[in-house]
mmCIF file of C-alpha atoms in Angstrom:
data_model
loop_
_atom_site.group_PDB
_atom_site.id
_atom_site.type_symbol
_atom_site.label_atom_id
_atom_site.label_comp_id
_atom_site.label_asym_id
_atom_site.label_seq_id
_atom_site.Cartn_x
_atom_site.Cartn_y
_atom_site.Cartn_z
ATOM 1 C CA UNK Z 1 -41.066 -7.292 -15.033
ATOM 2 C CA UNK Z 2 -37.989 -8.329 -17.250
ATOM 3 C CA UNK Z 3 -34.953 -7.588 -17.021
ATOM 4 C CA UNK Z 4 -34.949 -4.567 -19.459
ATOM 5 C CA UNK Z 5 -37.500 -3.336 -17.441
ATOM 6 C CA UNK Z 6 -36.302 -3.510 -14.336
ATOM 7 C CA UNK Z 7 -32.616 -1.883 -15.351
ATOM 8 C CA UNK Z 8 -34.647 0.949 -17.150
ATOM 9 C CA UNK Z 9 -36.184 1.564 -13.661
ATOM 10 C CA UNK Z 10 -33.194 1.653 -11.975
ATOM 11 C CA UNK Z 11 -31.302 3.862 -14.239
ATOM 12 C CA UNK Z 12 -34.682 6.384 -14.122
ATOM 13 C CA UNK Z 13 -34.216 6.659 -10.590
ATOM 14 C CA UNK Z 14 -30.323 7.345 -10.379
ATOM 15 C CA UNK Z 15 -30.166 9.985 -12.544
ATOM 16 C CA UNK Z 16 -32.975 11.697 -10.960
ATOM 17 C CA UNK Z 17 -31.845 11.549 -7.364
ATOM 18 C CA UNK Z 18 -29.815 13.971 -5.746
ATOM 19 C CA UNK Z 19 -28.347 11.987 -3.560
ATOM 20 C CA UNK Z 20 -26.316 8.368 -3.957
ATOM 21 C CA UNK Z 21 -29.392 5.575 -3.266
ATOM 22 C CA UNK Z 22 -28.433 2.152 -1.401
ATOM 23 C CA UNK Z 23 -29.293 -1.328 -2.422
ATOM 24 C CA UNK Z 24 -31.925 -1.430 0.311
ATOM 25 C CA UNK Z 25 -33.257 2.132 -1.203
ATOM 26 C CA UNK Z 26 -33.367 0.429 -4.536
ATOM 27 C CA UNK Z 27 -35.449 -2.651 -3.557
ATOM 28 C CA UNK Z 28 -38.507 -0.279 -2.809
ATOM 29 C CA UNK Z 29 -38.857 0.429 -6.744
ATOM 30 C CA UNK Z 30 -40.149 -2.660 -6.826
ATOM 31 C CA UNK Z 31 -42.387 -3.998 -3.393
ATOM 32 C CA UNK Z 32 -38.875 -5.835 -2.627
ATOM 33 C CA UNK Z 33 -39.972 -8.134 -5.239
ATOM 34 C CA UNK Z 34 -36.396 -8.589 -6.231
ATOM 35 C CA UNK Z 35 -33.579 -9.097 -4.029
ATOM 36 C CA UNK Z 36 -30.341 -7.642 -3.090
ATOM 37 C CA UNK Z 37 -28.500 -9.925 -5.175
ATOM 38 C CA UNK Z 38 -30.739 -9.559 -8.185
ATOM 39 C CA UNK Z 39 -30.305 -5.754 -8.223
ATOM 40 C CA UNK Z 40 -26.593 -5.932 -7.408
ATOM 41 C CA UNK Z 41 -25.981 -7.518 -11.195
ATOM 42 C CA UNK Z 42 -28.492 -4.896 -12.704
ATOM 43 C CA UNK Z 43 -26.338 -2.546 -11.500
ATOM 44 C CA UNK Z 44 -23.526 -4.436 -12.973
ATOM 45 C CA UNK Z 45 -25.374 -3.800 -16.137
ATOM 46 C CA UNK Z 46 -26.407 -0.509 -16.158
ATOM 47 C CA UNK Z 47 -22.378 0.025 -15.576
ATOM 48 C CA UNK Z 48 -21.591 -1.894 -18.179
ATOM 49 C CA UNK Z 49 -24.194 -0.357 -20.322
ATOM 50 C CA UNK Z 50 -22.759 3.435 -19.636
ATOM 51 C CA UNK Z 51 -18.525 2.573 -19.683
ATOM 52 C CA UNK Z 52 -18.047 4.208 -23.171
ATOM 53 C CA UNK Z 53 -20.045 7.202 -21.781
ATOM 54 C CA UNK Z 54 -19.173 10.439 -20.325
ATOM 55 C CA UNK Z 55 -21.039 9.392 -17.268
ATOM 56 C CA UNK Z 56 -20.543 6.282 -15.079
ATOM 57 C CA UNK Z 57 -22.351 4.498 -12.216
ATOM 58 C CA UNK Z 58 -20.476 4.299 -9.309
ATOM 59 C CA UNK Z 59 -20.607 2.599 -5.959
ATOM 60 C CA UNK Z 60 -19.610 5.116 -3.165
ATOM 61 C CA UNK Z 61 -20.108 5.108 0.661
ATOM 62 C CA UNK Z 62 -23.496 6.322 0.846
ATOM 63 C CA UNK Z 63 -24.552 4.259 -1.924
ATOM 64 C CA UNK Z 64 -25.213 4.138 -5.857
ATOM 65 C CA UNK Z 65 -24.989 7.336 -8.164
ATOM 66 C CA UNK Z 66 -24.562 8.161 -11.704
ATOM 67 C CA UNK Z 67 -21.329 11.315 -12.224
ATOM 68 C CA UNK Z 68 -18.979 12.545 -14.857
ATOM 69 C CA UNK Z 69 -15.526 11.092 -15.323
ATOM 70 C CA UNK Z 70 -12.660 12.817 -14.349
ATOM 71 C CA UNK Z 71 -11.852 13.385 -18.450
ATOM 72 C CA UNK Z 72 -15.034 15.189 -18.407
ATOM 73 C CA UNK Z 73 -13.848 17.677 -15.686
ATOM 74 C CA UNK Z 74 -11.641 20.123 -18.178
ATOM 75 C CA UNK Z 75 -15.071 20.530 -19.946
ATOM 76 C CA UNK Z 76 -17.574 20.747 -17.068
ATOM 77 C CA UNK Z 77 -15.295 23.235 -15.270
ATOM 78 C CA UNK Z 78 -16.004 25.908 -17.964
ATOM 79 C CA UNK Z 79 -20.053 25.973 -17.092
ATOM 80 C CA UNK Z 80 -18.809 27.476 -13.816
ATOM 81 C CA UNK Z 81 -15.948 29.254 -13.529
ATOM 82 C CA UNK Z 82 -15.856 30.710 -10.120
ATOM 83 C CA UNK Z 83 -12.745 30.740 -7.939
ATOM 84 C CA UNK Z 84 -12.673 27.325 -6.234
ATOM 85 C CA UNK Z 85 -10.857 26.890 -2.520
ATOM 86 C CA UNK Z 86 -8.081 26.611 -1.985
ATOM 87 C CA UNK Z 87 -6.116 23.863 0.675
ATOM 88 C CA UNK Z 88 -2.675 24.236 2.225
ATOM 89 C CA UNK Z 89 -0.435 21.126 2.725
ATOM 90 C CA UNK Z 90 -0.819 21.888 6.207
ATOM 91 C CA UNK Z 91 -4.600 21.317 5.799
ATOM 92 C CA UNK Z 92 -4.308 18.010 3.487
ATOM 93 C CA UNK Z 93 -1.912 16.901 6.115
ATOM 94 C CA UNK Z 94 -4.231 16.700 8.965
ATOM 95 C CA UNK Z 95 -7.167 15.886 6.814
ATOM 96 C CA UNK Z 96 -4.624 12.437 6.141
ATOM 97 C CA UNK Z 97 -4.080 12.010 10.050
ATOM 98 C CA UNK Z 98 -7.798 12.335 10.665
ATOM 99 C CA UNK Z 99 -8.280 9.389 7.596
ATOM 100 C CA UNK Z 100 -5.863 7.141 8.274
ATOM 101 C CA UNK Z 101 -5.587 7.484 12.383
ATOM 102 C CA UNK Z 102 -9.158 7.938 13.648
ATOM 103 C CA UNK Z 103 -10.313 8.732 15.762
ATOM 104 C CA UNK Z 104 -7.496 11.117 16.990
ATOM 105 C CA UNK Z 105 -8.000 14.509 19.343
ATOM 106 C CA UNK Z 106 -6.415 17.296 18.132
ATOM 107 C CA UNK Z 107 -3.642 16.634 20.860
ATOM 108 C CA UNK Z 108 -2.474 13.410 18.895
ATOM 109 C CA UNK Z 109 -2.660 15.454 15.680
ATOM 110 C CA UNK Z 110 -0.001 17.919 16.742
ATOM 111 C CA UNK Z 111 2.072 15.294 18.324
ATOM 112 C CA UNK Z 112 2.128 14.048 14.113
ATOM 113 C CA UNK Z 113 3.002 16.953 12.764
ATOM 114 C CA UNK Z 114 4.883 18.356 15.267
ATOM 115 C CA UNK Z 115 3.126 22.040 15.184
ATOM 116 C CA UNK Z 116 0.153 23.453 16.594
ATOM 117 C CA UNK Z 117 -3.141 22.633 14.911
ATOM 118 C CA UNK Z 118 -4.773 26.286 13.457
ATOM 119 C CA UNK Z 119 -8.689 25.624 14.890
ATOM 120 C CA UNK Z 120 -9.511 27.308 11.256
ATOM 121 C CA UNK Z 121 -8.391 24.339 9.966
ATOM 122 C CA UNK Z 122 -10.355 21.880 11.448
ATOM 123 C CA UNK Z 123 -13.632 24.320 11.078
ATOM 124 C CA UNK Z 124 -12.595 24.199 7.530
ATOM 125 C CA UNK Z 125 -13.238 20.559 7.407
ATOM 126 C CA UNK Z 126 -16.090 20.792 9.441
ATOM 127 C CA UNK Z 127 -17.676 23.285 7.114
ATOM 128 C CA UNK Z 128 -16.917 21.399 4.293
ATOM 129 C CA UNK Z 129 -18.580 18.076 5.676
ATOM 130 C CA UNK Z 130 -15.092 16.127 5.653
ATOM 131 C CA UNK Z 131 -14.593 15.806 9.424
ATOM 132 C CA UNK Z 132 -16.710 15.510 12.477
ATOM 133 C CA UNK Z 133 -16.612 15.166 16.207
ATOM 134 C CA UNK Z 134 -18.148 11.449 16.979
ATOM 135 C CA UNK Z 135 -17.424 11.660 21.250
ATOM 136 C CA UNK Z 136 -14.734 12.531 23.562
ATOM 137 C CA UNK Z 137 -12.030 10.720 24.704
ATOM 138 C CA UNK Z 138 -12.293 9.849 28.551
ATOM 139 C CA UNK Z 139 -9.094 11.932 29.553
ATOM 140 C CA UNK Z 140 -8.436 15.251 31.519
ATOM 141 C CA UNK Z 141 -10.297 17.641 29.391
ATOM 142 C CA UNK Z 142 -12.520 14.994 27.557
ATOM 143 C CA UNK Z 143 -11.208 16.039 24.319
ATOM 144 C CA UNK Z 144 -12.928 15.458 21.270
ATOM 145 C CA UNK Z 145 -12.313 12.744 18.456
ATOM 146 C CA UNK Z 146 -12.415 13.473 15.017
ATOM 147 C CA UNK Z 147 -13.050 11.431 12.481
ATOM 148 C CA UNK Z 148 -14.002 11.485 8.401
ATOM 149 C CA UNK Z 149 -17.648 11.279 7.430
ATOM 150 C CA UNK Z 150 -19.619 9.387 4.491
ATOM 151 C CA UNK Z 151 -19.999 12.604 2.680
ATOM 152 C CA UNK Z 152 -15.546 12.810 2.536
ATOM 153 C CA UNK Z 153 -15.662 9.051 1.061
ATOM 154 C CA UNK Z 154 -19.129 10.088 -1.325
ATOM 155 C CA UNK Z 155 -16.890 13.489 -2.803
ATOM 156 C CA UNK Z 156 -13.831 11.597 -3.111
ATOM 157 C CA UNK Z 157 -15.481 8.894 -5.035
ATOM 158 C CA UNK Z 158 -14.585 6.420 -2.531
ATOM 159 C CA UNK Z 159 -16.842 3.693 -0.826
ATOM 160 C CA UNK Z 160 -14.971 3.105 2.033
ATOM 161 C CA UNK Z 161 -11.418 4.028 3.969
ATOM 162 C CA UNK Z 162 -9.957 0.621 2.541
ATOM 163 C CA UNK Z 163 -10.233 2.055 -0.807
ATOM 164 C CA UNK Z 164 -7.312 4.806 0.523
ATOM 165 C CA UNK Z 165 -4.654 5.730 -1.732
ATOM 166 C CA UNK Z 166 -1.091 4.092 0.276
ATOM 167 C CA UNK Z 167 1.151 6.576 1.734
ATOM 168 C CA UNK Z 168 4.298 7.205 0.063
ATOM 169 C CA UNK Z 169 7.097 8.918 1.146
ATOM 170 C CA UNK Z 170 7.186 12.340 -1.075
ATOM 171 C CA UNK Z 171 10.080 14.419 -2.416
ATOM 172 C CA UNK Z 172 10.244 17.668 -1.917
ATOM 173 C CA UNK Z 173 7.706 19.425 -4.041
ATOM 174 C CA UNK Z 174 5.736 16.484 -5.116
ATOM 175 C CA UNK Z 175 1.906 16.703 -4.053
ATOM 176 C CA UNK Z 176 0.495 15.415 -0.835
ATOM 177 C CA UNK Z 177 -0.728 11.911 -1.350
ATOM 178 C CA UNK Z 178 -4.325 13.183 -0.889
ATOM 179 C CA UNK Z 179 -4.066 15.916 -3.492
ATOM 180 C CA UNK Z 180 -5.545 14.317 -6.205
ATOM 181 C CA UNK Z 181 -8.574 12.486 -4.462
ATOM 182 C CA UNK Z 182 -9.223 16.116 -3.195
ATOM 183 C CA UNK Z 183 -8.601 18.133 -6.198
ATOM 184 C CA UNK Z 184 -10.797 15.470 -7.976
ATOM 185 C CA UNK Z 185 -13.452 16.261 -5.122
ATOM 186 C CA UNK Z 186 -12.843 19.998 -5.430
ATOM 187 C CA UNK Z 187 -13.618 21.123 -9.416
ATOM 188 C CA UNK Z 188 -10.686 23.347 -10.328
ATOM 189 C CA UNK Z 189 -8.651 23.310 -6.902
ATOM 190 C CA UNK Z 190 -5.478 24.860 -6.865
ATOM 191 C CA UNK Z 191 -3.421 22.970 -3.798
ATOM 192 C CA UNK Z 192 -1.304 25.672 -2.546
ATOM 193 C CA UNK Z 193 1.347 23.716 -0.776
ATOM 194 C CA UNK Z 194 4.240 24.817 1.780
ATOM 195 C CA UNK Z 195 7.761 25.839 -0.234
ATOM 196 C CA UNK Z 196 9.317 24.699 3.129
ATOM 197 C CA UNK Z 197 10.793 21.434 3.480
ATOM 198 C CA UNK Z 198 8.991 18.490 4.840
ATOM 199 C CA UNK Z 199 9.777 15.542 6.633
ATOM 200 C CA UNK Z 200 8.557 12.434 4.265
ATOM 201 C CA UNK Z 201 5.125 10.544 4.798
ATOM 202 C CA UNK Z 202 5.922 7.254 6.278
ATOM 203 C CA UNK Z 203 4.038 4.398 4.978
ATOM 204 C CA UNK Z 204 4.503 0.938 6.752
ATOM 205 C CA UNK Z 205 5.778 -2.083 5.001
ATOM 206 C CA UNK Z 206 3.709 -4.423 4.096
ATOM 207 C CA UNK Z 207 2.961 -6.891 6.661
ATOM 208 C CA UNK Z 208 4.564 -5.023 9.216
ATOM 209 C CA UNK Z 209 2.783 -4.007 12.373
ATOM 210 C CA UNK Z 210 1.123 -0.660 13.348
ATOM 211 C CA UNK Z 211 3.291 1.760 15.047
ATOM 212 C CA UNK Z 212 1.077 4.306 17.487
ATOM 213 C CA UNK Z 213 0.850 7.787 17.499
ATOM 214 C CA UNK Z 214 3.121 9.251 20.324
ATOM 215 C CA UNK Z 215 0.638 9.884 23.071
ATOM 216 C CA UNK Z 216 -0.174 13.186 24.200
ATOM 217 C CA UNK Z 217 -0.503 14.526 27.754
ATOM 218 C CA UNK Z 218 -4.247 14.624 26.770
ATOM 219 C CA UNK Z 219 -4.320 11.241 25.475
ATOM 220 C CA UNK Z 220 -3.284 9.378 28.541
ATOM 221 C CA UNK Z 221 -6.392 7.110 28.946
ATOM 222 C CA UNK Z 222 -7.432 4.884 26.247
ATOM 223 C CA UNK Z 223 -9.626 5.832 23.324
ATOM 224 C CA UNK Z 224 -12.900 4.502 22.769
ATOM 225 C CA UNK Z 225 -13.765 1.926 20.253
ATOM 226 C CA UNK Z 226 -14.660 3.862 17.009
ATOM 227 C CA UNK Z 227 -17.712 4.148 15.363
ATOM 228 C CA UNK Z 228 -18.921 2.215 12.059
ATOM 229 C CA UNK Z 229 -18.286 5.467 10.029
ATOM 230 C CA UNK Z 230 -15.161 5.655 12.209
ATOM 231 C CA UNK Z 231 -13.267 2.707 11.242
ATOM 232 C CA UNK Z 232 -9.888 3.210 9.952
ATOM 233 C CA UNK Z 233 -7.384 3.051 6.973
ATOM 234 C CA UNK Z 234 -4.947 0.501 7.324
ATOM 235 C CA UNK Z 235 -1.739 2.966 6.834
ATOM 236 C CA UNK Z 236 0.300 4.457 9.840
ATOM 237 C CA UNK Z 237 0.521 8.220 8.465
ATOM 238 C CA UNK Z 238 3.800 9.915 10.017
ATOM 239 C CA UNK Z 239 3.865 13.334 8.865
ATOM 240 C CA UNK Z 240 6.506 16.198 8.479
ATOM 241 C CA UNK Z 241 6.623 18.999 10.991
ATOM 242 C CA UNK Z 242 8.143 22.129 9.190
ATOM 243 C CA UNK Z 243 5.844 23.669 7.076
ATOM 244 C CA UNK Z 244 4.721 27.131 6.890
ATOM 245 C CA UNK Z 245 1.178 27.503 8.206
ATOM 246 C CA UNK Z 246 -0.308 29.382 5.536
ATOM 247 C CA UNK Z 247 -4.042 31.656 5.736
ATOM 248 C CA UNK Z 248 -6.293 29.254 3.822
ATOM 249 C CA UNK Z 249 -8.276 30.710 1.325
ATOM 250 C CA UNK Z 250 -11.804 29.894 1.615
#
């Protein structure tokens, strides 16, 4: 099979899939006759092939997928024009804690932000496929430990937690630093953020070293090591403790 070929197969079987396919996935349309490598720079090609397109191949946690670009969005949006969710700051803000601290309980979550955690919240990002419980930390209680999953990275366009915008320190009013990755992941959000004021999102200098969470009483013993899908941003995320909890809009 040439080359043509073999990037004609490839690009047959992205569009058609539902789901993003891996290298390894790949290899099977053809008896593993051509190696990782070898389909790697096909699928070089086939991006090169579609970058004046409204589509694009993309690389994203779960593997390889043809999708619109955001340009396309303003257009797409009109084919369905139902009421999307919506996602209070206090939401994005914990969503950031679980990405760039996991895996945390919901015990070192609050001892962030300062407030009590709404359990709605973290069903909401259950429901939605963002967040997930991956064990229990050996402490009174055995509380659980959260921690993002492949399909938060695969909506966000991401292929992995290094790819993480930085945190910035925000003025008052400016968007959460996740906002756009999720409105991007979210067709038509509307981020309904806290009026209140907020203490700024702390990002650490480069080069210097990690500063820890302030432990909770439930986080006395030492957390396990994470999982694979567990593995963590590089960013320290301190965030502000005086919002308004607001009813999130599902």
């Amino acid at each position: 099979m040439n080359t043509a070929d073999a990037r004609r197969v490839l690009e047959t079987a992205l569009i058609c899939t539902q789901q993003p396919l891996t290298v390894r996935e790949l290899r099977v349309l053809f008896n593993d006759e051509l190696g990782a490598d070898t389909i790697k720079e096909l699928l070089g090609q086939l991006q090169d092939e579609w970058a004046q397109r409204g589509v694009e191949l993309v690389c994203v946690a779960s593997g390889w997928r043809f999708q619109s670009r955001p340009e396309m969005r303003e257009y797409l949006d009109r084919l369905h024009p139902e009421k999307p969710p919506k996602y209070t700051r206090a939401t994005l803000e914990t969503l950031a804690i679980i990405a760039y601290r996991q895996p945390v309980t919901r015990g070192d979550m609050e001892d962030i932000r300062g407030v009590t955690i709404s359990s709605q919240i973290l069903k909401q990002l259950e429901d939605r496929g963002w967040i997930e419980v991956i064990g229990h930390r050996e402490a009174i209680g055995r509380p659980a430990l959260y921690a993002t999953t492949r399909q938060f990275l695969d909506d966000l366009g991401l292929a992995s937690l290094d790819q993480l915008p930085e945190l910035q320190s925000p003025t008052q009013g400016e968007q959460h630093p996740l906002a756009g990755l999720v409105e991007a992941a979210e067709p038509q959000a509307e981020l309904s953020m806290d009026a209140t004021p907020e203490l700024p999102l702390e990002a650490p200098a480069e080069g210097a070293p990690q500063q820890p969470a302030a432990p909770s009483p439930e986080s006395a013993a030492s957390p396990p090591a994470p999982s694979p899908e567990a593995a963590t941003g590089a960013n320290d995320a301190g965030i502000g403790d005086q919002d308004a909890e607001q009813a999130i809009e599902t």
